[in-house]
Amino acid sequence: MSYETLLTDVRGDGTRRTLLITLNRPKALNALNDQLMDELGAALKAADADAGIGAIVITGSEKAFAAGADIGVLAQHDFVKAYTTDLITRNWETIRTIRKPVIAAVAGFALGGGCELAMMCDIVIAADTAKFGQPEIKLGIIPGAGGTQRLPRAVGKAKAMDLALTGRMMGAEEAERAGLVSRVVPADKLLEEALDAATLICNLGVASVLAVKESVNRSFEGTLADGIMFERRLFHALFGTPDQIEGMDAFLNKRKAEFK
Ligand code: CAA
């Protein structure tokens, strides 16, 4: 399928390959409007349903992953319009329903909804040029796509308050120290690094990949006791699967596993 605000490309040559999604509204620094979020939702759902896709990478441009929700559109709302149309709901949460791993490859600005979009991904890999922030306070609003909830879970209350209350930007190194980002790489290696990580995932057992994602996400959404029990049940459920048998047999026989 072709899109107006995204570029899509399938990368890799294994049984399962990676869908690379590039946000593409360069003149507006990839500001996120309804069309882009609808197209992103459609691309993600199609990839999730496609057995030939094992992982998804979302990236932007060198200058901006995404500079937030489209302020031109936001500015046309008063409370009644925002509330009755459920502003920032339509297709913003689709990414949460995707079962396959989604990697954000972030260069340049990831602000407001752009930072929130990165935080909805499972792994965030940042170029050394990346800048994260929740500057909504400077627009007289607050984050509206999960920023006040996911940011404290990612970086702790103190830094989340600092960022969301001041609207300041945080560079890639600080974001990595704070736990928002899993690795920082030189900008010219960003895509290669993200695609390599995606390929590693594509070559692993599908059921265990989905189970890790589901179980780690569970740790964010319920109590620790619920999460541990949920994890244990999924752990038990993987015993006897072809991938578990192959993986353990390969380890015990000192050979490389061949997952089907
Ligand atoms: N919405 C709409 N257009 C945007 C935009 C946004 N979020 N961010 C940038 N643009 C546009 C600019 O208006 C400008 O367009 P024109 O060339 O037509 O004037 C173009 O992109 C380039 O931007 P700048 O000239 O401002 O570029 P810069 O390098 O000087 O600054 C920037 C870059 C610091 C990212 C600055 O553009 C900026 O501060 N953008 C807004 C960031 C922001 O406040 N994001 C939060 C939005 S609200 C939100 O996201 C709510 C939510 O929780 C979902």
Short mmCIF file of C-alpha atoms and ligand atoms in Angstrom, two decimals:
data_model
loop_
_atom_site.label_atom_id
_atom_site.label_comp_id
_atom_site.label_asym_id
_atom_site.label_seq_id
_atom_site.Cartn_x
_atom_site.Cartn_y
_atom_site.Cartn_z
CA MET A 1 0.00 0.00 0.00
CA SER A 2 1.27 3.53 -0.59
CA TYR A 3 0.83 6.42 1.81
CA GLU A 4 1.11 10.19 1.53
CA THR A 5 2.75 10.90 4.87
CA LEU A 6 4.85 7.76 5.28
CA LEU A 7 7.42 5.87 3.28
CA THR A 8 7.43 2.11 3.78
CA ASP A 9 9.99 -0.44 2.76
CA VAL A 10 10.52 -4.10 3.62
CA ARG A 11 14.14 -4.88 4.55
CA GLY A 12 16.06 -8.12 5.08
CA ASP A 13 16.11 -11.45 3.33
CA GLY A 14 15.05 -14.04 5.93
CA THR A 15 11.72 -15.80 6.31
CA ARG A 16 10.62 -12.89 8.44
CA ARG A 17 11.65 -9.40 7.40
CA THR A 18 11.47 -5.89 8.85
CA LEU A 19 8.97 -3.22 7.87
CA LEU A 20 10.75 0.15 7.87
CA ILE A 21 8.33 3.06 8.27
CA THR A 22 9.70 6.56 7.67
CA LEU A 23 7.52 9.46 8.86
CA ASN A 24 7.46 11.85 5.95
CA ARG A 25 6.08 15.35 6.50
CA PRO A 26 9.47 17.07 6.22
CA LYS A 27 8.17 20.63 5.87
CA ALA A 28 6.42 20.36 9.25
CA LEU A 29 9.23 18.37 10.93
CA ASN A 30 6.94 15.31 10.84
CA ALA A 31 4.26 16.98 12.95
CA LEU A 32 1.66 14.33 13.65
CA ASN A 33 -1.76 15.05 12.15
CA ASP A 34 -4.79 12.78 11.69
CA GLN A 35 -3.73 11.68 8.23
CA LEU A 36 -0.26 10.63 9.41
CA MET A 37 -1.60 8.84 12.49
CA ASP A 38 -4.28 7.07 10.41
CA GLU A 39 -1.69 5.96 7.88
CA LEU A 40 0.72 4.87 10.62
CA GLY A 41 -2.06 2.89 12.29
CA ALA A 42 -2.94 1.19 8.98
CA ALA A 43 0.71 0.34 8.20
CA LEU A 44 1.27 -1.08 11.69
CA LYS A 45 -1.89 -3.19 11.60
CA ALA A 46 -1.04 -4.56 8.16
CA ALA A 47 2.47 -5.49 9.35
CA ASP A 48 1.09 -7.16 12.46
CA ALA A 49 -1.19 -9.31 10.30
CA ASP A 50 1.58 -10.25 7.85
CA ALA A 51 3.41 -13.46 8.81
CA GLY A 52 6.34 -12.37 6.65
CA ILE A 53 7.06 -9.39 8.92
CA GLY A 54 8.93 -10.07 12.17
CA ALA A 55 9.63 -6.55 13.44
CA ILE A 56 8.91 -2.91 12.63
CA VAL A 57 11.25 0.09 12.69
CA ILE A 58 9.79 3.62 12.82
CA THR A 59 12.09 6.49 11.96
CA GLY A 60 11.90 10.12 10.83
CA SER A 61 14.36 12.46 9.17
CA GLU A 62 17.83 13.57 10.22
CA LYS A 63 16.32 16.75 11.66
CA ALA A 64 13.20 15.36 13.30
CA PHE A 65 11.74 12.06 14.37
CA ALA A 66 8.57 14.10 15.00
CA ALA A 67 8.13 17.58 16.47
CA GLY A 68 4.82 16.70 18.11
CA ALA A 69 1.15 16.88 17.32
CA ASP A 70 0.34 19.40 14.59
CA ILE A 71 -0.04 22.66 16.50
CA GLY A 72 -1.92 24.25 13.58
CA VAL A 73 -4.63 21.64 14.05
CA LEU A 74 -4.56 21.74 17.87
CA ALA A 75 -5.03 25.50 17.77
CA GLN A 76 -8.44 25.06 16.11
CA HIS A 77 -9.87 23.39 19.21
CA ASP A 78 -11.68 24.68 22.25
CA PHE A 79 -12.56 22.42 25.18
CA VAL A 80 -15.89 21.29 23.77
CA LYS A 81 -14.43 20.39 20.37
CA ALA A 82 -11.41 18.64 21.93
CA TYR A 83 -13.60 16.68 24.34
CA THR A 84 -16.39 15.72 21.98
CA THR A 85 -14.04 14.68 19.16
CA ASP A 86 -11.71 12.94 21.65
CA LEU A 87 -8.68 14.84 20.34
CA ILE A 88 -5.44 12.79 20.19
CA THR A 89 -7.28 9.49 20.54
CA ARG A 90 -8.06 8.43 17.00
CA ASN A 91 -5.35 5.99 15.95
CA TRP A 92 -2.87 7.28 18.54
CA GLU A 93 -3.23 4.14 20.59
CA THR A 94 -3.11 1.69 17.67
CA ILE A 95 0.59 1.16 18.27
CA ARG A 96 -0.21 -0.23 21.72
CA THR A 97 -2.24 -3.02 20.12
CA ILE A 98 0.61 -4.18 17.87
CA ARG A 99 2.00 -7.51 19.06
CA LYS A 100 5.23 -7.51 17.07
CA PRO A 101 8.25 -5.56 18.34
CA VAL A 102 8.41 -1.93 17.24
CA ILE A 103 11.74 -0.07 17.34
CA ALA A 104 11.92 3.73 17.24
CA ALA A 105 15.07 5.00 15.50
CA VAL A 106 15.23 8.62 16.62
CA ALA A 107 17.38 11.40 15.16
CA GLY A 108 16.79 15.09 15.81
CA PHE A 109 13.66 16.34 17.57
CA ALA A 110 11.31 13.94 19.35
CA LEU A 111 9.07 16.44 21.07
CA GLY A 112 5.57 16.32 22.53
CA GLY A 113 3.62 13.69 20.60
CA GLY A 114 6.91 12.71 18.92
CA CYS A 115 8.47 11.80 22.27
CA GLU A 116 5.22 10.07 23.22
CA LEU A 117 5.25 8.09 19.98
CA ALA A 118 8.85 6.99 20.66
CA MET A 119 7.82 5.93 24.18
CA MET A 120 5.00 3.80 22.76
CA CYS A 121 7.62 1.80 20.85
CA ASP A 122 9.30 -1.18 22.49
CA ILE A 123 12.93 -0.15 21.98
CA VAL A 124 14.20 3.38 21.43
CA ILE A 125 17.55 3.69 19.67
CA ALA A 126 18.78 7.28 19.46
CA ALA A 127 21.25 9.05 17.22
CA ASP A 128 23.66 11.30 19.10
CA THR A 129 21.68 14.20 17.58
CA ALA A 130 18.38 13.19 19.21
CA LYS A 131 16.55 15.64 21.47
CA PHE A 132 13.61 14.54 23.58
CA GLY A 133 11.10 16.70 25.39
CA GLN A 134 7.52 17.36 26.43
CA PRO A 135 7.23 21.07 25.62
CA GLU A 136 3.42 21.19 25.76
CA ILE A 137 3.61 23.32 28.90
CA LYS A 138 4.99 26.06 26.67
CA LEU A 139 1.79 25.88 24.62
CA GLY A 140 -0.40 26.10 27.70
CA ILE A 141 -1.41 22.46 27.56
CA ILE A 142 -0.06 19.20 28.94
CA PRO A 143 1.07 16.09 27.09
CA GLY A 144 -1.99 14.36 25.66
CA ALA A 145 -0.70 11.07 24.31
CA GLY A 146 0.57 9.43 27.47
CA GLY A 147 3.57 11.67 28.25
CA THR A 148 2.70 12.23 31.90
CA GLN A 149 2.26 8.48 32.38
CA ARG A 150 4.96 6.85 30.27
CA LEU A 151 7.71 9.42 30.91
CA PRO A 152 7.78 8.91 34.72
CA ARG A 153 7.74 5.15 34.20
CA ALA A 154 10.71 5.50 31.84
CA VAL A 155 12.84 8.13 33.60
CA GLY A 156 11.40 8.41 37.13
CA LYS A 157 9.26 11.12 38.66
CA ALA A 158 11.98 13.73 39.23
CA LYS A 159 13.20 13.92 35.65
CA ALA A 160 9.69 13.57 34.21
CA MET A 161 8.56 16.53 36.30
CA ASP A 162 11.66 18.49 35.28
CA LEU A 163 11.02 17.87 31.57
CA ALA A 164 7.25 18.28 31.53
CA LEU A 165 7.17 21.29 33.88
CA THR A 166 9.96 23.23 32.18
CA GLY A 167 9.47 22.01 28.60
CA ARG A 168 13.24 21.75 28.20
CA MET A 169 14.85 19.34 25.76
CA MET A 170 17.02 16.42 26.84
CA GLY A 171 19.88 15.23 24.63
CA ALA A 172 20.55 11.63 23.65
CA GLU A 173 23.20 10.98 26.32
CA GLU A 174 20.96 12.25 29.10
CA ALA A 175 18.06 10.23 27.69
CA GLU A 176 20.18 7.09 27.76
CA ARG A 177 21.35 7.74 31.33
CA ALA A 178 17.75 8.31 32.35
CA GLY A 179 16.54 5.06 30.78
CA LEU A 180 14.38 6.48 27.99
CA VAL A 181 16.73 5.21 25.33
CA SER A 182 18.38 1.80 25.11
CA ARG A 183 21.41 2.89 23.07
CA VAL A 184 22.95 5.97 21.48
CA VAL A 185 24.76 5.62 18.17
CA PRO A 186 26.40 8.03 15.72
CA ALA A 187 23.73 9.59 13.51
CA ASP A 188 25.07 7.97 10.34
CA LYS A 189 24.78 4.51 11.92
CA LEU A 190 21.26 4.93 13.31
CA LEU A 191 19.27 3.08 10.68
CA GLU A 192 21.82 0.31 10.31
CA GLU A 193 21.82 -0.28 14.07
CA ALA A 194 18.01 -0.29 14.29
CA LEU A 195 17.66 -2.62 11.30
CA ASP A 196 20.33 -4.97 12.71
CA ALA A 197 18.41 -5.17 15.99
CA ALA A 198 15.20 -5.84 14.05
CA THR A 199 16.88 -8.60 12.02
CA LEU A 200 18.10 -10.29 15.19
CA ILE A 201 14.52 -10.29 16.45
CA CYS A 202 13.15 -11.55 13.11
CA ASN A 203 15.45 -14.59 13.37
CA LEU A 204 14.25 -15.59 16.85
CA GLY A 205 11.27 -17.75 17.78
CA VAL A 206 8.01 -15.90 17.08
CA ALA A 207 6.11 -17.09 20.14
CA SER A 208 8.87 -16.19 22.57
CA VAL A 209 9.36 -12.77 20.95
CA LEU A 210 5.64 -11.97 21.31
CA ALA A 211 5.64 -13.34 24.84
CA VAL A 212 8.59 -11.17 25.96
CA LYS A 213 6.88 -8.05 24.62
CA GLU A 214 3.54 -8.93 26.20
CA SER A 215 5.09 -9.79 29.52
CA VAL A 216 7.38 -6.73 29.78
CA ASN A 217 4.43 -4.49 28.89
CA ARG A 218 2.42 -6.19 31.60
CA SER A 219 4.99 -5.02 34.15
CA PHE A 220 4.02 -1.44 33.32
CA GLU A 221 0.30 -1.92 33.47
CA GLY A 222 -0.54 -4.02 36.51
CA THR A 223 0.83 -4.76 39.95
CA LEU A 224 4.17 -6.51 40.39
CA ALA A 225 2.43 -9.62 41.75
CA ASP A 226 0.06 -9.80 38.75
CA GLY A 227 2.97 -9.24 36.38
CA ILE A 228 5.10 -11.98 37.93
CA MET A 229 2.21 -14.45 37.75
CA PHE A 230 1.43 -13.47 34.14
CA GLU A 231 5.11 -13.89 33.26
CA ARG A 232 5.27 -17.31 34.95
CA ARG A 233 2.23 -18.59 33.05
CA LEU A 234 3.65 -17.45 29.69
CA PHE A 235 7.02 -18.94 30.69
CA HIS A 236 5.36 -22.30 31.37
CA ALA A 237 3.33 -22.07 28.16
CA LEU A 238 6.47 -21.87 26.02
CA PHE A 239 7.72 -25.28 27.15
CA GLY A 240 7.19 -27.90 24.47
CA THR A 241 7.07 -25.39 21.61
CA PRO A 242 9.38 -26.22 18.67
CA ASP A 243 11.41 -23.08 19.39
CA GLN A 244 12.01 -24.00 23.04
CA ILE A 245 13.01 -27.54 22.10
CA GLU A 246 15.34 -26.29 19.34
CA GLY A 247 16.82 -23.46 21.43
CA MET A 248 17.68 -25.63 24.41
CA ASP A 249 18.86 -28.55 22.32
CA ALA A 250 21.17 -26.21 20.39
CA PHE A 251 22.59 -24.78 23.60
CA LEU A 252 23.14 -28.17 25.19
CA ASN A 253 24.76 -29.51 22.04
CA LYS A 254 26.90 -26.40 21.54
CA ARG A 255 25.48 -25.53 18.13
CA LYS A 256 23.67 -22.48 16.68
CA ALA A 257 19.87 -22.64 16.97
CA GLU A 258 17.84 -22.76 13.75
CA PHE A 259 14.42 -21.34 14.58
CA LYS A 260 11.65 -22.13 12.10
N1 CAA B 1 3.17 21.35 14.52
C1 CAA B 1 3.06 22.01 13.34
N2 CAA B 1 4.11 22.51 12.66
C2 CAA B 1 5.32 22.37 13.22
C3 CAA B 1 5.52 21.70 14.44
C4 CAA B 1 4.37 21.18 15.10
N3 CAA B 1 4.45 20.49 16.25
N4 CAA B 1 6.83 21.72 14.73
C5 CAA B 1 7.45 22.37 13.72
N5 CAA B 1 6.53 22.75 12.80
C6 CAA B 1 6.78 23.50 11.57
C7 CAA B 1 7.08 24.94 11.83
O1 CAA B 1 5.90 25.69 12.01
C8 CAA B 1 7.82 25.32 10.58
O2 CAA B 1 6.90 25.51 9.54
P1 CAA B 1 7.08 26.77 8.51
O3 CAA B 1 8.40 26.49 7.83
O4 CAA B 1 5.90 26.63 7.61
O5 CAA B 1 7.14 27.98 9.35
C9 CAA B 1 8.61 24.07 10.25
O6 CAA B 1 7.95 22.99 10.94
C10 CAA B 1 10.04 24.13 10.74
O7 CAA B 1 10.02 24.46 12.11
P2 CAA B 1 10.90 25.66 12.72
O8 CAA B 1 11.10 26.74 11.72
O9 CAA B 1 10.29 26.05 14.04
O10 CAA B 1 12.29 24.88 12.96
P3 CAA B 1 13.38 25.18 14.05
O11 CAA B 1 14.55 24.32 13.70
O12 CAA B 1 13.61 26.62 14.23
O13 CAA B 1 12.75 24.65 15.44
C11 CAA B 1 11.57 23.07 16.83
C12 CAA B 1 12.47 23.29 15.59
C13 CAA B 1 12.35 23.43 18.11
C14 CAA B 1 11.21 21.59 16.86
C15 CAA B 1 10.32 23.96 16.73
O14 CAA B 1 9.73 23.77 15.43
C16 CAA B 1 9.28 23.68 17.75
O15 CAA B 1 9.42 24.08 18.90
N6 CAA B 1 8.18 22.94 17.36
C17 CAA B 1 7.08 22.68 18.24
C18 CAA B 1 7.41 21.60 19.24
C19 CAA B 1 6.22 21.38 20.16
O16 CAA B 1 5.79 22.26 20.87
N7 CAA B 1 5.68 20.13 20.16
C20 CAA B 1 4.55 19.76 20.99
C21 CAA B 1 3.27 19.88 20.19
S1 CAA B 1 1.81 19.62 21.16
C22 CAA B 1 1.69 17.94 21.34
O17 CAA B 1 2.48 17.17 20.81
C23 CAA B 1 0.54 17.44 22.19
C24 CAA B 1 0.56 16.00 22.50
O18 CAA B 1 0.90 15.59 23.59
C25 CAA B 1 0.14 15.00 21.53
#
